[in-house]
Every structure is written in structure tokens, then in C-alpha cells.
Short mmCIF file of C-alpha atoms in Angstrom, two decimals:
data_model
loop_
_atom_site.label_atom_id
_atom_site.label_comp_id
_atom_site.label_asym_id
_atom_site.label_seq_id
_atom_site.Cartn_x
_atom_site.Cartn_y
_atom_site.Cartn_z
CA MET C 1187 -53.26 -34.59 -41.39
CA GLU C 1188 -55.89 -32.05 -40.32
CA SER C 1189 -56.00 -33.42 -36.76
CA HIS C 1190 -52.23 -33.27 -36.56
CA ILE C 1191 -52.24 -29.62 -37.65
CA THR C 1192 -54.94 -28.79 -35.11
CA THR C 1193 -52.93 -30.42 -32.32
CA TYR C 1194 -49.82 -28.64 -33.49
CA ILE C 1195 -51.57 -25.25 -33.55
CA THR C 1196 -52.92 -25.89 -30.05
CA LEU C 1197 -49.47 -26.67 -28.67
CA VAL C 1198 -47.87 -23.69 -30.41
CA THR C 1199 -50.61 -21.42 -29.06
CA THR C 1200 -49.97 -22.84 -25.59
CA SER C 1201 -46.28 -21.92 -26.03
CA ALA C 1202 -47.30 -18.40 -27.00
CA VAL C 1203 -49.58 -18.05 -23.98
CA LEU C 1204 -46.90 -19.35 -21.60
CA ASN C 1205 -44.31 -16.94 -23.01
CA LEU C 1206 -46.79 -14.08 -22.76
CA PHE C 1207 -47.45 -15.06 -19.13
CA LEU C 1208 -43.70 -15.04 -18.40
CA CYS C 1209 -43.39 -11.64 -20.08
CA MET C 1210 -46.24 -10.09 -18.08
CA TYR C 1211 -45.17 -11.78 -14.83
CA THR C 1212 -41.62 -10.44 -15.17
CA TYR C 1213 -42.86 -6.99 -16.13
CA PHE C 1214 -45.01 -6.59 -13.03
CA ARG C 1215 -42.24 -7.98 -10.80
CA ARG C 1216 -39.35 -6.36 -12.63
CA ALA C 1217 -38.14 -4.60 -9.49
CA HIS C 1218 -37.28 -8.03 -8.01
CA PHE C 1219 -35.62 -9.49 -11.12
CA PRO C 1220 -32.04 -8.66 -12.10
CA ASN C 1221 -31.83 -8.20 -15.89
CA ALA C 1222 -35.65 -8.06 -16.01
CA ASN C 1223 -35.70 -5.87 -19.14
CA ILE C 1224 -33.78 -8.44 -21.17
CA PHE C 1225 -36.03 -11.28 -20.01
CA ILE C 1226 -39.15 -9.24 -20.80
CA LEU C 1227 -37.92 -8.56 -24.34
CA TYR C 1228 -36.83 -12.19 -24.72
CA THR C 1229 -40.21 -13.67 -23.74
CA ALA C 1230 -42.07 -10.96 -25.69
CA SER C 1231 -40.13 -11.85 -28.85
CA LEU C 1232 -40.93 -15.54 -28.32
CA SER C 1233 -44.61 -14.66 -27.83
CA VAL C 1234 -44.73 -12.77 -31.13
CA TYR C 1235 -42.87 -15.62 -32.83
CA THR C 1236 -45.14 -18.40 -31.58
CA PHE C 1237 -48.42 -16.46 -31.94
CA GLY C 1238 -47.49 -15.49 -35.48
CA TYR C 1239 -46.57 -19.07 -36.33
CA ALA C 1240 -49.81 -20.46 -34.82
CA ILE C 1241 -52.04 -17.98 -36.65
CA GLY C 1242 -50.11 -18.59 -39.85
CA LEU C 1243 -50.79 -22.32 -39.57
CA ALA C 1244 -54.49 -21.59 -39.04
CA SER C 1245 -54.70 -19.35 -42.13
CA ASN C 1246 -56.47 -20.49 -45.29
CA THR C 1247 -54.65 -18.64 -48.05
CA LEU C 1248 -51.02 -18.24 -49.04
CA GLU C 1249 -51.23 -14.46 -48.70
CA GLN C 1250 -52.48 -14.75 -45.12
CA MET C 1251 -49.70 -17.21 -44.30
CA LYS C 1252 -47.05 -14.90 -45.79
CA PHE C 1253 -48.42 -11.99 -43.76
CA TRP C 1254 -48.31 -13.93 -40.48
CA ASN C 1255 -44.89 -15.25 -41.43
CA ILE C 1256 -43.70 -11.64 -41.49
CA ILE C 1257 -45.29 -11.09 -38.06
CA GLN C 1258 -43.54 -14.10 -36.56
CA TYR C 1259 -40.23 -12.85 -37.98
CA ILE C 1260 -40.62 -9.64 -36.02
CA GLY C 1261 -40.00 -11.72 -32.89
CA MET C 1262 -38.08 -14.81 -33.93
CA PRO C 1263 -34.78 -13.29 -35.26
CA VAL C 1264 -34.17 -11.17 -32.14
CA SER C 1265 -35.00 -13.95 -29.67
CA ALA C 1266 -31.64 -15.74 -30.14
CA PRO C 1267 -29.38 -12.70 -29.43
CA LEU C 1268 -31.68 -11.67 -26.55
CA GLY C 1269 -31.29 -15.17 -25.10
CA LEU C 1270 -27.51 -14.91 -25.49
CA LEU C 1271 -27.50 -11.54 -23.71
CA LEU C 1272 -29.63 -12.97 -20.92
CA MET C 1273 -27.18 -15.83 -20.34
CA ILE C 1274 -24.17 -13.50 -20.48
CA HIS C 1275 -25.71 -11.24 -17.82
CA TYR C 1276 -26.78 -14.27 -15.78
CA THR C 1277 -23.15 -15.37 -15.45
CA GLY C 1278 -22.11 -11.93 -14.23
CA LYS C 1279 -20.53 -10.71 -17.45
CA LYS C 1280 -21.46 -7.81 -19.69
CA LEU C 1281 -20.98 -6.76 -23.29
CA SER C 1282 -20.15 -3.24 -24.39
CA THR C 1283 -22.89 -1.13 -25.92
CA TRP C 1284 -21.23 -1.49 -29.32
CA LEU C 1285 -21.12 -5.29 -29.19
CA THR C 1286 -24.69 -5.47 -27.90
CA SER C 1287 -25.87 -3.35 -30.81
CA ALA C 1288 -23.85 -5.47 -33.24
CA LEU C 1289 -25.76 -8.59 -32.15
CA PHE C 1290 -28.94 -7.17 -33.65
CA ILE C 1291 -27.58 -6.20 -37.07
CA ILE C 1292 -28.28 -9.57 -38.70
CA PRO C 1293 -31.75 -9.96 -37.07
CA SER C 1294 -32.70 -6.47 -38.27
CA ILE C 1295 -31.64 -7.31 -41.82
CA THR C 1296 -33.59 -10.59 -41.60
CA VAL C 1297 -36.82 -8.82 -40.58
CA PHE C 1298 -36.44 -6.38 -43.48
CA LEU C 1299 -35.65 -9.10 -46.05
CA VAL C 1300 -38.57 -11.29 -44.93
CA ALA C 1301 -40.96 -8.33 -45.15
CA THR C 1302 -39.73 -7.46 -48.67
CA ASN C 1303 -39.00 -10.96 -49.93
CA ASP C 1304 -41.39 -10.70 -52.88
CA TRP C 1305 -39.12 -8.05 -54.40
CA HIS C 1306 -35.76 -9.83 -54.17
CA HIS C 1307 -36.30 -13.46 -53.00
CA LEU C 1308 -33.12 -13.39 -50.93
CA TYR C 1309 -34.74 -15.09 -47.96
CA TYR C 1310 -37.15 -17.46 -49.72
CA LYS C 1311 -36.54 -18.32 -53.36
CA ARG C 1312 -40.09 -19.59 -53.72
CA VAL C 1313 -43.14 -19.93 -51.47
CA TRP C 1314 -46.14 -22.18 -52.22
CA LEU C 1315 -48.88 -24.30 -50.62
CA ARG C 1316 -48.11 -27.98 -50.15
CA GLU C 1317 -50.15 -30.15 -52.52
CA ASP C 1318 -49.85 -33.32 -50.41
CA SER C 1319 -51.70 -31.76 -47.45
CA THR C 1320 -55.46 -31.77 -46.85
CA VAL C 1321 -55.13 -28.42 -45.08
CA PRO C 1322 -53.23 -25.33 -46.29
CA VAL C 1323 -49.55 -25.61 -45.29
CA MET C 1324 -46.91 -23.22 -46.62
CA ALA C 1325 -43.70 -24.63 -48.10
CA MET C 1326 -40.67 -22.74 -49.29
CA ASP C 1327 -37.24 -22.98 -50.89
CA ILE C 1328 -34.62 -21.24 -48.78
CA GLY C 1329 -32.55 -18.35 -50.13
CA GLN C 1330 -29.03 -17.08 -49.42
CA TRP C 1331 -29.91 -14.93 -46.43
CA TYR C 1332 -31.88 -17.79 -44.84
CA VAL C 1333 -28.56 -19.61 -44.49
CA VAL C 1334 -26.90 -16.54 -42.95
CA HIS C 1335 -29.75 -16.06 -40.50
CA GLY C 1336 -29.84 -19.76 -39.59
CA ALA C 1337 -26.09 -19.86 -38.95
CA PHE C 1338 -26.33 -16.72 -36.79
CA THR C 1339 -29.25 -18.09 -34.75
CA PHE C 1340 -27.53 -21.43 -34.26
CA SER C 1341 -24.32 -19.63 -33.17
CA CYS C 1342 -26.20 -17.55 -30.58
CA LEU C 1343 -27.85 -20.63 -29.10
CA LEU C 1344 -24.57 -22.56 -29.11
CA CYS C 1345 -22.60 -19.72 -27.47
CA ALA C 1346 -25.28 -19.27 -24.81
CA GLY C 1347 -25.27 -22.99 -24.06
CA LEU C 1348 -21.47 -23.16 -23.87
CA ILE C 1349 -21.33 -20.12 -21.57
CA LEU C 1350 -23.78 -21.77 -19.18
CA ILE C 1351 -22.07 -25.18 -19.33
CA GLY C 1352 -18.77 -23.47 -18.55
CA GLN C 1353 -20.26 -22.10 -15.34
CA TRP C 1354 -21.51 -25.46 -14.07
CA ARG C 1355 -18.54 -26.41 -11.88
CA HIS C 1356 -18.35 -22.89 -10.46
CA THR C 1357 -22.01 -22.80 -9.42
CA LYS C 1358 -23.17 -23.94 -5.98
CA LYS C 1359 -25.44 -26.98 -5.91
CA MET C 1360 -28.38 -24.94 -4.65
CA TYR C 1361 -28.32 -22.90 -7.91
CA ARG C 1362 -27.65 -25.74 -10.36
CA ARG C 1363 -31.36 -26.33 -11.03
CA GLN C 1364 -31.54 -22.78 -12.30
CA LEU C 1365 -28.49 -23.29 -14.45
CA LEU C 1366 -29.75 -26.62 -15.81
CA THR C 1367 -33.05 -25.01 -16.77
CA LEU C 1368 -31.24 -22.33 -18.73
CA ILE C 1369 -28.92 -24.84 -20.40
CA VAL C 1370 -31.85 -26.99 -21.55
CA SER C 1371 -33.72 -23.89 -22.75
CA GLN C 1372 -30.85 -23.26 -25.16
CA ILE C 1373 -30.21 -26.87 -26.20
CA ILE C 1374 -33.83 -27.77 -27.04
CA PRO C 1375 -34.43 -25.08 -29.72
CA MET C 1376 -30.89 -25.55 -31.06
CA VAL C 1377 -31.42 -29.29 -31.62
CA ALA C 1378 -34.96 -28.73 -32.94
CA ALA C 1379 -33.78 -26.12 -35.42
CA PHE C 1380 -31.00 -28.44 -36.58
CA VAL C 1381 -33.49 -31.30 -37.14
CA TYR C 1382 -35.82 -28.93 -39.01
CA LEU C 1383 -33.03 -27.74 -41.31
CA LEU C 1384 -32.25 -31.39 -42.13
CA GLY C 1385 -35.88 -31.86 -43.24
CA LEU C 1386 -36.56 -34.60 -40.69
CA THR C 1387 -39.72 -33.11 -39.15
CA PRO C 1388 -43.21 -34.43 -40.02
CA PHE C 1389 -44.93 -32.51 -42.86
CA GLY C 1390 -42.00 -30.06 -42.90
CA LEU C 1391 -43.34 -28.21 -39.85
CA ASP C 1392 -40.99 -26.17 -37.65
CA PRO C 1393 -40.70 -27.99 -34.27
CA VAL C 1394 -39.15 -25.02 -32.43
CA PRO C 1395 -42.44 -23.19 -31.60
CA ILE C 1396 -44.02 -26.27 -30.12
CA LEU C 1397 -40.93 -27.07 -28.05
CA MET C 1398 -41.12 -23.54 -26.69
CA CYS C 1399 -44.04 -24.90 -24.71
CA VAL C 1400 -41.59 -27.20 -22.88
CA THR C 1401 -38.95 -24.51 -22.26
CA SER C 1402 -41.56 -21.98 -21.08
CA ALA C 1403 -43.00 -24.54 -18.67
CA MET C 1404 -39.47 -25.17 -17.36
CA TYR C 1405 -38.98 -21.44 -16.83
CA ILE C 1406 -42.22 -21.21 -14.87
CA TRP C 1407 -41.27 -24.24 -12.77
CA ALA C 1408 -37.80 -22.82 -12.09
CA ILE C 1409 -39.19 -19.42 -11.14
CA LEU C 1410 -41.61 -20.95 -8.65
CA SER C 1411 -39.33 -23.69 -7.26
CA SER C 1412 -35.80 -22.25 -7.32
CA ARG C 1413 -36.54 -18.53 -7.68
CA LEU C 1414 -34.99 -18.31 -11.12
CA LEU C 1415 -34.06 -14.72 -11.97
CA THR C 1416 -34.95 -13.52 -8.46
CA ILE C 1417 -31.67 -14.87 -7.11
CA VAL C 1418 -29.01 -14.85 -9.82
CA PRO C 1419 -25.80 -16.67 -8.83
CA ILE C 1420 -22.75 -14.89 -10.16
CA ALA C 1421 -19.82 -17.09 -11.08
CA LYS C 1422 -17.04 -16.86 -8.54
CA GLU C 1423 -14.56 -15.99 -11.29
CA SER C 1424 -16.61 -12.88 -12.00
CA ILE C 1425 -16.45 -11.85 -8.36
CA PHE C 1426 -12.76 -12.69 -8.24
CA GLU C 1427 -11.99 -10.70 -11.37
CA SER C 1428 -14.20 -7.73 -10.45
CA MET C 1429 -12.66 -7.22 -7.01
CA ARG C 1430 -10.91 -3.87 -6.65
CA GLU C 1431 -8.36 -5.46 -4.36
CA GLY C 1432 -5.49 -7.42 -5.86
CA VAL C 1433 -5.55 -11.07 -4.79
CA LEU C 1434 -2.82 -13.72 -4.86
CA VAL C 1435 -3.87 -17.32 -4.22
CA LEU C 1436 -1.17 -19.66 -2.90
CA ASP C 1437 -1.34 -23.38 -2.23
CA SER C 1438 -0.14 -25.01 1.01
CA SER C 1439 3.44 -24.96 -0.35
CA TYR C 1440 3.20 -21.21 -0.98
CA ARG C 1441 3.22 -21.65 -4.74
CA LEU C 1442 1.18 -19.26 -6.88
CA VAL C 1443 -2.14 -20.76 -7.92
CA ASP C 1444 -4.02 -17.75 -9.28
CA PHE C 1445 -4.27 -13.96 -9.28
CA ASN C 1446 -6.96 -11.52 -10.43
CA ARG C 1447 -7.09 -8.61 -12.86
CA SER C 1448 -6.64 -5.98 -10.16
CA LEU C 1449 -3.38 -7.58 -9.02
CA ARG C 1450 -2.07 -7.50 -12.59
CA LEU C 1451 -2.75 -3.75 -12.64
CA MET C 1452 -0.98 -3.31 -9.30
CA LEU C 1453 1.98 -5.52 -10.30
CA PRO C 1454 2.23 -5.31 -14.11
CA GLU C 1455 5.40 -7.41 -14.04
CA ILE C 1456 3.55 -10.54 -12.91
CA GLU C 1457 2.83 -13.10 -15.65
CA THR C 1458 0.56 -16.13 -15.96
CA THR C 1459 3.67 -18.18 -16.67
CA MET C 1460 4.62 -17.66 -13.02
CA VAL C 1461 1.69 -19.78 -11.84
CA GLY C 1462 3.09 -22.84 -10.05
CA GLN C 1463 6.25 -21.08 -8.86
CA PRO C 1464 6.96 -20.34 -5.16
CA LEU C 1465 6.04 -16.77 -4.25
CA ASN C 1466 9.53 -16.02 -2.96
CA ASP C 1467 11.06 -17.06 -6.29
CA ILE C 1468 8.58 -14.86 -8.14
CA TRP C 1469 9.39 -11.92 -5.90
CA LEU C 1470 13.11 -12.43 -6.48
CA ASP C 1471 12.45 -11.95 -10.19
CA LEU C 1472 10.22 -8.94 -9.63
CA ALA C 1473 12.06 -7.07 -6.88
CA GLY C 1474 15.40 -8.79 -6.33
CA GLU C 1475 14.37 -9.99 -2.87
CA THR C 1476 12.02 -12.51 -1.28
CA PHE C 1477 8.49 -11.42 -0.50
CA PRO C 1478 8.97 -8.84 2.30
CA VAL C 1479 5.84 -9.82 4.22
CA GLU C 1480 5.39 -12.82 6.51
CA TYR C 1481 2.51 -14.17 4.47
CA GLY C 1482 2.29 -17.57 6.18
CA ARG C 1483 0.34 -16.13 9.12
CA GLU C 1484 -3.44 -15.78 9.37
CA GLY C 1485 -4.86 -12.27 9.75
CA LEU C 1486 -1.64 -10.38 9.00
CA GLN C 1487 -2.00 -6.71 8.06
CA THR C 1488 1.04 -4.72 7.01
CA ASP C 1489 2.17 -2.22 4.38
CA LEU C 1490 4.09 -2.97 1.19
CA TYR C 1491 5.68 -0.18 -0.85
CA TRP C 1492 6.09 -0.66 -4.60
CA GLN C 1493 7.24 1.32 -7.62
CA LEU C 1494 4.43 1.66 -10.16
CA ASN C 1495 4.90 3.79 -13.30
CA GLY C 1496 7.82 5.60 -11.68
CA GLU C 1497 5.90 6.48 -8.51
CA THR C 1498 5.93 4.94 -5.06
CA VAL C 1499 2.63 3.34 -4.10
CA CYS C 1500 1.58 1.71 -0.85
CA TYR C 1501 -0.41 -1.51 -0.65
CA GLN C 1502 -1.87 -2.86 2.56
CA VAL C 1503 -1.24 -6.60 2.66
CA ARG C 1504 -3.83 -8.85 4.33
CA THR C 1505 -3.56 -12.60 4.62
CA SER C 1506 -6.08 -15.32 5.37
CA TYR C 1507 -6.11 -19.10 5.26
CA VAL C 1508 -8.04 -21.13 2.68
CA PHE C 1509 -9.75 -24.17 4.21
CA ASN C 1510 -11.21 -27.29 2.66
CA LYS C 1511 -14.37 -29.01 3.96
CA ASN C 1512 -12.57 -30.95 6.74
CA PRO C 1513 -11.48 -28.16 7.60
CA GLN C 1514 -7.78 -28.18 6.80
CA VAL C 1515 -5.58 -25.33 5.59
CA VAL C 1516 -4.99 -25.84 1.88
CA GLY C 1517 -3.66 -22.42 0.93
CA ILE C 1518 -3.23 -18.73 1.60
CA LEU C 1519 -5.02 -15.68 0.22
CA ILE C 1520 -2.88 -12.56 0.01
CA MET C 1521 -4.92 -9.43 -0.61
CA LEU C 1522 -3.31 -6.16 -1.72
CA ILE C 1523 -5.32 -3.00 -1.10
CA ASP C 1524 -4.14 0.29 -2.59
CA ILE C 1525 -3.87 2.75 0.32
CA THR C 1526 -1.45 5.16 -1.33
CA GLU C 1527 -3.78 8.13 -1.03
CA GLN C 1528 -4.65 7.27 2.55
CA ARG C 1529 -0.98 7.00 3.53
CA PHE C 1530 -0.24 10.24 1.68
CA LEU C 1531 -2.95 12.05 3.63
CA GLN C 1532 -1.71 10.52 6.89
CA GLU C 1533 1.80 11.68 6.08
CA GLN C 1534 0.49 15.16 5.37
CA LEU C 1535 -1.38 15.23 8.69
CA LYS C 1536 1.74 13.93 10.43
CA GLN C 1537 3.78 16.70 8.85
CA LEU C 1538 1.26 19.27 9.99
CA ALA C 1539 1.10 17.82 13.51
CA TYR C 1540 4.80 17.12 14.11
CA PHE C 1541 6.85 19.33 11.81
CA ASP C 1542 7.25 23.00 11.10
CA GLY C 1543 5.79 23.81 7.69
CA LEU C 1544 8.60 26.18 6.66
CA THR C 1545 11.74 24.39 7.84
CA LYS C 1546 10.49 20.74 7.97
CA ILE C 1547 12.13 20.24 11.38
CA TYR C 1548 10.13 19.46 14.55
CA ASN C 1549 7.65 22.08 15.72
CA ARG C 1550 7.43 23.30 19.30
CA THR C 1551 4.68 20.85 20.35
CA GLN C 1552 6.48 17.78 19.06
CA PHE C 1553 9.77 18.93 20.59
CA LEU C 1554 8.15 19.28 24.01
CA ASN C 1555 6.66 15.77 23.72
CA LYS C 1556 9.91 14.14 22.61
CA GLY C 1557 12.00 16.27 24.98
CA LYS C 1558 10.09 14.95 27.99
CA GLU C 1559 10.61 11.38 26.81
CA LEU C 1560 14.31 12.05 26.33
CA LEU C 1561 14.62 13.60 29.80
CA GLN C 1562 12.86 10.67 31.44
CA GLU C 1563 15.08 8.18 29.64
CA ALA C 1564 18.21 10.12 30.67
CA ARG C 1565 17.17 9.99 34.34
CA LEU C 1566 16.61 6.23 34.14
CA ASN C 1567 20.03 5.69 32.54
CA LEU C 1568 21.79 8.35 34.68
CA GLN C 1569 22.97 10.17 31.57
CA PRO C 1570 23.51 13.92 31.07
CA VAL C 1571 21.19 15.93 28.82
CA SER C 1572 21.92 19.42 27.51
CA PHE C 1573 19.81 21.98 25.68
CA ILE C 1574 20.74 24.75 23.26
CA LEU C 1575 18.34 27.61 22.64
CA PHE C 1576 19.24 30.22 20.01
CA ASP C 1577 17.68 32.81 17.76
CA ILE C 1578 18.64 34.97 14.78
CA ASP C 1579 20.15 38.36 15.70
CA HIS C 1580 18.33 41.43 14.43
CA PHE C 1581 15.73 39.30 12.62
CA LYS C 1582 13.15 42.12 12.65
CA GLN C 1583 15.64 44.32 10.84
CA ILE C 1584 16.06 41.66 8.12
CA ASN C 1585 12.28 41.51 7.67
CA ASP C 1586 11.90 45.29 7.63
CA THR C 1587 14.80 45.82 5.21
CA TYR C 1588 14.40 42.96 2.76
CA GLY C 1589 10.80 41.76 3.30
CA HIS C 1590 9.22 38.71 4.89
CA ASP C 1591 10.10 36.45 1.97
CA VAL C 1592 13.78 37.02 2.64
CA GLY C 1593 13.09 36.57 6.36
CA ASP C 1594 11.67 33.11 5.60
CA GLN C 1595 14.75 32.33 3.49
CA ALA C 1596 16.95 33.39 6.40
CA ILE C 1597 15.16 30.95 8.71
CA ILE C 1598 15.52 28.13 6.16
CA HIS C 1599 19.21 29.04 5.70
CA VAL C 1600 19.90 28.81 9.44
CA VAL C 1601 18.25 25.38 9.64
CA SER C 1602 20.21 24.17 6.60
CA VAL C 1603 23.55 25.26 8.08
CA CYS C 1604 22.81 23.76 11.50
CA ASN C 1605 21.67 20.40 10.09
CA ARG C 1606 25.20 19.84 8.73
CA TYR C 1607 26.55 19.65 12.28
CA LEU C 1608 23.76 17.78 14.06
CA ASP C 1609 23.46 14.02 14.53
CA THR C 1610 20.21 12.15 13.93
CA GLU C 1611 19.66 11.44 17.66
CA MET C 1612 19.66 15.16 18.47
CA LEU C 1613 16.25 16.85 18.61
CA PHE C 1614 16.19 20.00 16.49
CA ALA C 1615 13.06 22.14 16.44
CA ARG C 1616 11.74 25.57 15.59
CA TYR C 1617 10.75 26.91 18.99
CA GLY C 1618 9.23 30.19 17.86
CA GLY C 1619 9.37 32.66 14.97
CA GLU C 1620 13.16 32.97 14.62
CA GLU C 1621 14.02 30.90 17.69
CA PHE C 1622 15.33 27.32 17.63
CA VAL C 1623 16.04 24.65 20.21
CA ILE C 1624 18.28 21.58 20.25
CA ALA C 1625 18.12 18.71 22.76
CA LEU C 1626 21.36 16.74 23.12
CA PRO C 1627 20.99 13.29 24.70
CA ASN C 1628 23.95 11.85 26.61
CA THR C 1629 25.85 15.11 26.09
CA PRO C 1630 27.61 16.98 28.95
CA LEU C 1631 27.59 20.77 29.19
CA GLN C 1632 31.11 21.24 27.78
CA GLU C 1633 30.23 19.33 24.57
CA ALA C 1634 26.97 21.22 24.24
CA TYR C 1635 28.86 24.52 24.59
CA ALA C 1636 31.36 23.40 21.95
CA LEU C 1637 28.59 22.48 19.53
CA ALA C 1638 26.83 25.81 20.10
CA GLU C 1639 30.08 27.64 19.40
CA GLN C 1640 30.58 25.57 16.25
CA LEU C 1641 27.10 26.50 15.04
CA ARG C 1642 27.67 30.18 15.84
CA ILE C 1643 30.89 30.31 13.82
CA ALA C 1644 29.33 28.37 10.92
CA LEU C 1645 26.44 30.83 10.70
CA LEU C 1646 28.83 33.80 10.94
CA ASN C 1647 30.97 32.45 8.10
CA GLN C 1648 28.09 31.45 5.83
CA PRO C 1649 25.88 34.45 5.02
CA LEU C 1650 22.60 34.13 3.14
CA ASP C 1651 23.50 34.56 -0.54
CA LEU C 1652 20.73 35.85 -2.76
CA GLU C 1653 20.93 36.75 -6.45
CA ASP C 1654 21.92 40.37 -5.92
CA LYS C 1655 23.07 40.52 -2.31
CA SER C 1656 24.71 38.68 0.56
CA ILE C 1657 23.07 39.05 3.98
CA PRO C 1658 25.21 38.31 7.06
CA ILE C 1659 23.40 36.26 9.68
CA THR C 1660 24.49 35.74 13.27
CA SER C 1661 22.80 34.06 16.22
CA SER C 1662 22.89 34.24 20.00
CA PHE C 1663 22.99 30.99 22.00
CA GLY C 1664 22.04 29.87 25.47
CA VAL C 1665 23.05 26.46 26.89
CA SER C 1666 21.75 24.55 29.92
CA GLN C 1667 22.12 21.07 31.38
CA ILE C 1668 20.11 18.95 33.76
CA SER C 1669 21.56 19.52 37.22
CA SER C 1670 19.15 17.93 39.69
CA GLU C 1671 16.26 15.50 40.02
CA THR C 1672 13.86 18.42 40.28
CA ASP C 1673 14.73 19.83 36.85
CA THR C 1674 11.96 19.65 34.30
CA LEU C 1675 12.00 20.26 30.59
CA GLU C 1676 10.33 23.61 31.13
CA SER C 1677 12.87 24.70 33.75
CA LEU C 1678 15.83 23.63 31.59
CA LEU C 1679 14.47 25.53 28.59
CA ARG C 1680 13.90 28.52 30.85
CA ASP C 1681 17.54 28.28 31.99
CA ALA C 1682 18.72 28.14 28.38
CA ASP C 1683 16.51 31.14 27.60
CA HIS C 1684 18.12 33.15 30.43
CA ALA C 1685 21.54 32.29 29.05
CA LEU C 1686 20.38 33.31 25.55
CA TYR C 1687 19.35 36.74 26.74
CA GLU C 1688 22.68 37.05 28.55
CA SER C 1689 24.29 36.58 25.12
CA LYS C 1690 22.12 39.36 23.67
CA ARG C 1691 22.93 41.76 26.51
CA ASN C 1692 26.61 41.17 25.82
CA GLY C 1693 26.50 42.22 22.18
CA ARG C 1694 24.85 39.16 20.46
CA ASN C 1695 26.64 36.62 18.25
CA ALA C 1696 27.77 34.81 21.38
CA VAL C 1697 27.28 31.65 23.43
CA ARG C 1698 26.45 31.73 27.11
CA VAL C 1699 25.98 28.90 29.60
CA HIS C 1700 23.38 29.09 32.36
CA ALA C 1701 25.11 29.78 35.69
CA ALA C 1702 23.28 27.04 37.64
CA SER C 1703 24.37 24.47 35.05
CA VAL C 1704 28.00 25.54 35.52
CA ARG C 1705 27.79 25.37 39.32
CA SER C 1706 26.40 21.84 39.13
CA LEU C 1707 29.48 20.53 37.34
#
């Protein structure tokens, strides 16, 4: 018996030394190890556990054994939840701070109850020295809390093992040695603890500390051979679920295979029950139409607008093929990227670049760009183009009398009245402060004159109504038309401007046609 105990103490001490080595090795290389702090605490707790157990076995009196039993319980109860945390982090998952703290409630109670067992006997009912042993060996009757602690430890080991086994098929072959090492490191102590609880171990000795020698050696081998903990493979589901982009996975028949958490946030209406249905059928249920993007093409990038929580959002849709090893196309990935803010900023910049901030019609720069395009197109198609230039009569007097705020309202009022009579193909722009310009494609001079007269009368008959006053507003108009191949946009606007000032010289609130335009008819 004595030789067996000596061998056992030697092996347990070897386990303690190996765990201490792993702890120190990880500490000094912690910058290279993900989750290094957890592994350091885990191996440190195992070191305390195994050293305490070895010294306890080597003790000569019951009091010494009880003391070292308390020491070993400083490390042993926390090792199981630390191992569970390590495996959770290894697979790319995390627990909340609250749940992490909750894992250590039972171990903390265990440490306290073991240290104070002589007062309440909740952990051990009775502790004594075995009479059938030639060397001092401590025996005990287990108490109520021993059962609670044992069930908790077994549950931690089982959960850790199941988590790792669940990741096996999602782990690349090059990382499976790492994963196998971790799985075995959980199974060995779990089985050993179960055998110990059944009372099947020789002399009633705990086999877990000695088997730690095997698991520690496996850790060292895995660290040196497969870079365990230096390269931590994250399960592809974790990557898939943690992506900020929404992802739809379709098979070769365009049926839904999978989608991630981000997509569910983007499209809350989508359900797991829709898996297996064609995407077009799903979209009919969601939006009343088939999927509006040609998703069967590789490398497609387009925008998709969607209503989310009562607001319009914009998703950029990207597609890519999924290949098997042959390689053959076996499916389609559709990625949705939220670009609402980007599109909003682009729209704002577009508004600033193209449109007048007060009236929301084209500004002068954009009118000149589009006017040149219109003029060039008219020449190619041999079509007439006319221009109307007009401004608000006595606008300075309105500003001086009523203030600039009312002046701005007068400008907005003029635009609002004119928009009722203009077609969408006509270019309407604010040309200056109170001056406006209209380009009329495929419109002869007579029709342009008639439209200008219609606008003049409409403005005359619709004054600006404010809360306490009604302000009459009139405008003077000048009209021109392309008359030769040498006419440019600038010359035509200059002709319309001359006609406009002819209207002003003749009493305002009038329409005049440029003389050269009339002679060309």
C-alpha cells in the first residue's frame, strides 16, 4: 500500500508541476494567447488543487490532511467553471458579466463550507483515517453540499464537452487536433470523477489529480505541435452570426437555406419557418412582389429600399456564388449592407450641388449644365427650344417694407404658383436672387409666349397671403428661341434677358419676346 501511495503522490505532484508550467508559460506569453487570462486562472487553480492533494496525501496526521484539503479546495471548485468559460470563449461565444459571476457562486460557497466544515458538517459528515491502510489516508462521509458541488462540477465538465463536440463538424481539419485535445481534457476528469463517486477507485483515492498529468501533457503537446491557444479557430456560425451585414444563403434552386441575426434585424418579418421556400415566394409574402433584385448573377451590386419601423431604409445588395470543391455553383449568397446614412448624405450633397436650398428647384449651375444638354439634343433632333426668363417686380420694395423673411416667402410663393403650370420635362431653375429661368424643349416661340403669359396672369391673380396681409406679386417676362446654329445657351439667355428688361421699361407685369427670335420665325 505504501508504495502505491508513493507512486500516486509522485504522479499527482507531476500533474501539479505540469499545470504550474502551463500557467507560467501562458503568463509570460499572454500577449500571444487569446483568452490568456482565463487559461492562466484555469491552470493556476489546477496547480493549487493538485499540489494541495499531493501534500495532503503525504501528511501524517488527520489535522494536516484536513488543512491541505482546504488548500486544494481553494483551486478545485473554481477549475470546472473556468474550464467551461475557456471552452465557451474558444468557440467564439461569450457570456454576460452577470452569468460569468453566477458560475462562481457555488464554488465560492463550497470553499467556505469546506473551510468551516467542523462547525456544520454540511460538506463532510465525518472525516477519519482509514484503518485498513499502512499509511495515513483520509476517508470521509459526504454531506449535502458535497452532492450539490459534485453535480455542479459534473455539469460544467459536461457542458464544456458538449459545446466542443458541437463545434467538431464546423472546425477545419487543421484545427481538429486542438479541438480533440480540449474535448479529451473535459471527458477524462468527468469520467474519473464519476468513477470516484461510485467508489470504484483503489483505496478510495481520487483519480482526477493523477489524470491531470495526462491532460496537462496533452495541453503541452498541443501547444507545441498545433499552436493551441495561439491560433484559436472560431466556429463559422459565430462569424456568420456576428457579421454586421445581413446575409441570405440560397441553394442552387434559389430556396432559402439560412440567414443570420443581422438580416433578422434588417427584415424583422422573416421567419425560420421560411427556410426551404423559394426567395421569390418569401418576398411575395413580405412585400407583395418578387425579389426586386436580379440575385442570380455573380458580383451584382444594387440598392434595395425597405420600410423598417415606419422609416425608409436603403440596403446595398451584393451577390456572390457559393462553390463546392469541384468547383461547381451550389448556391448564392445575398448580402444586405445598411447604407441608409450614406445615401442620405449623398442625397443631401446632391441637393446642395443641384438644387436651390430655398425653393428646391434647380440652381443656376445645374440649369446651365442641363440646358446645354437640352440644346445639343434639340439640334440633333431638329427641334425648337425656347427660354423664359422672369423676375419679381419691385422685389427690393417687398424686402424693405416687410422684411427678408417675407421676401423669401414671396420667392417660394412664385415657385409654387409656377410649378402648377409646368410639365416635368421643362427645366425650371432659380437663376439669381429673385430671377427665374425656364427651358422648354420642343416648344416653339408662340407656345413659350403663351405659357409666359399664363404664368404672369396666375401670379397677378394669386397674391401672397399672410396671416394679417395680402401682398400682390407681379413678374416681368422675357422669351427667346433658338434661331440659328450659332446660338448658344448663353446667347439665348442673354436674348431672354434683353426681352425681360424691355418688359420692365414698359411698365413691368408684362411679357416680351426677343426681336431676333421673332424675325427668325
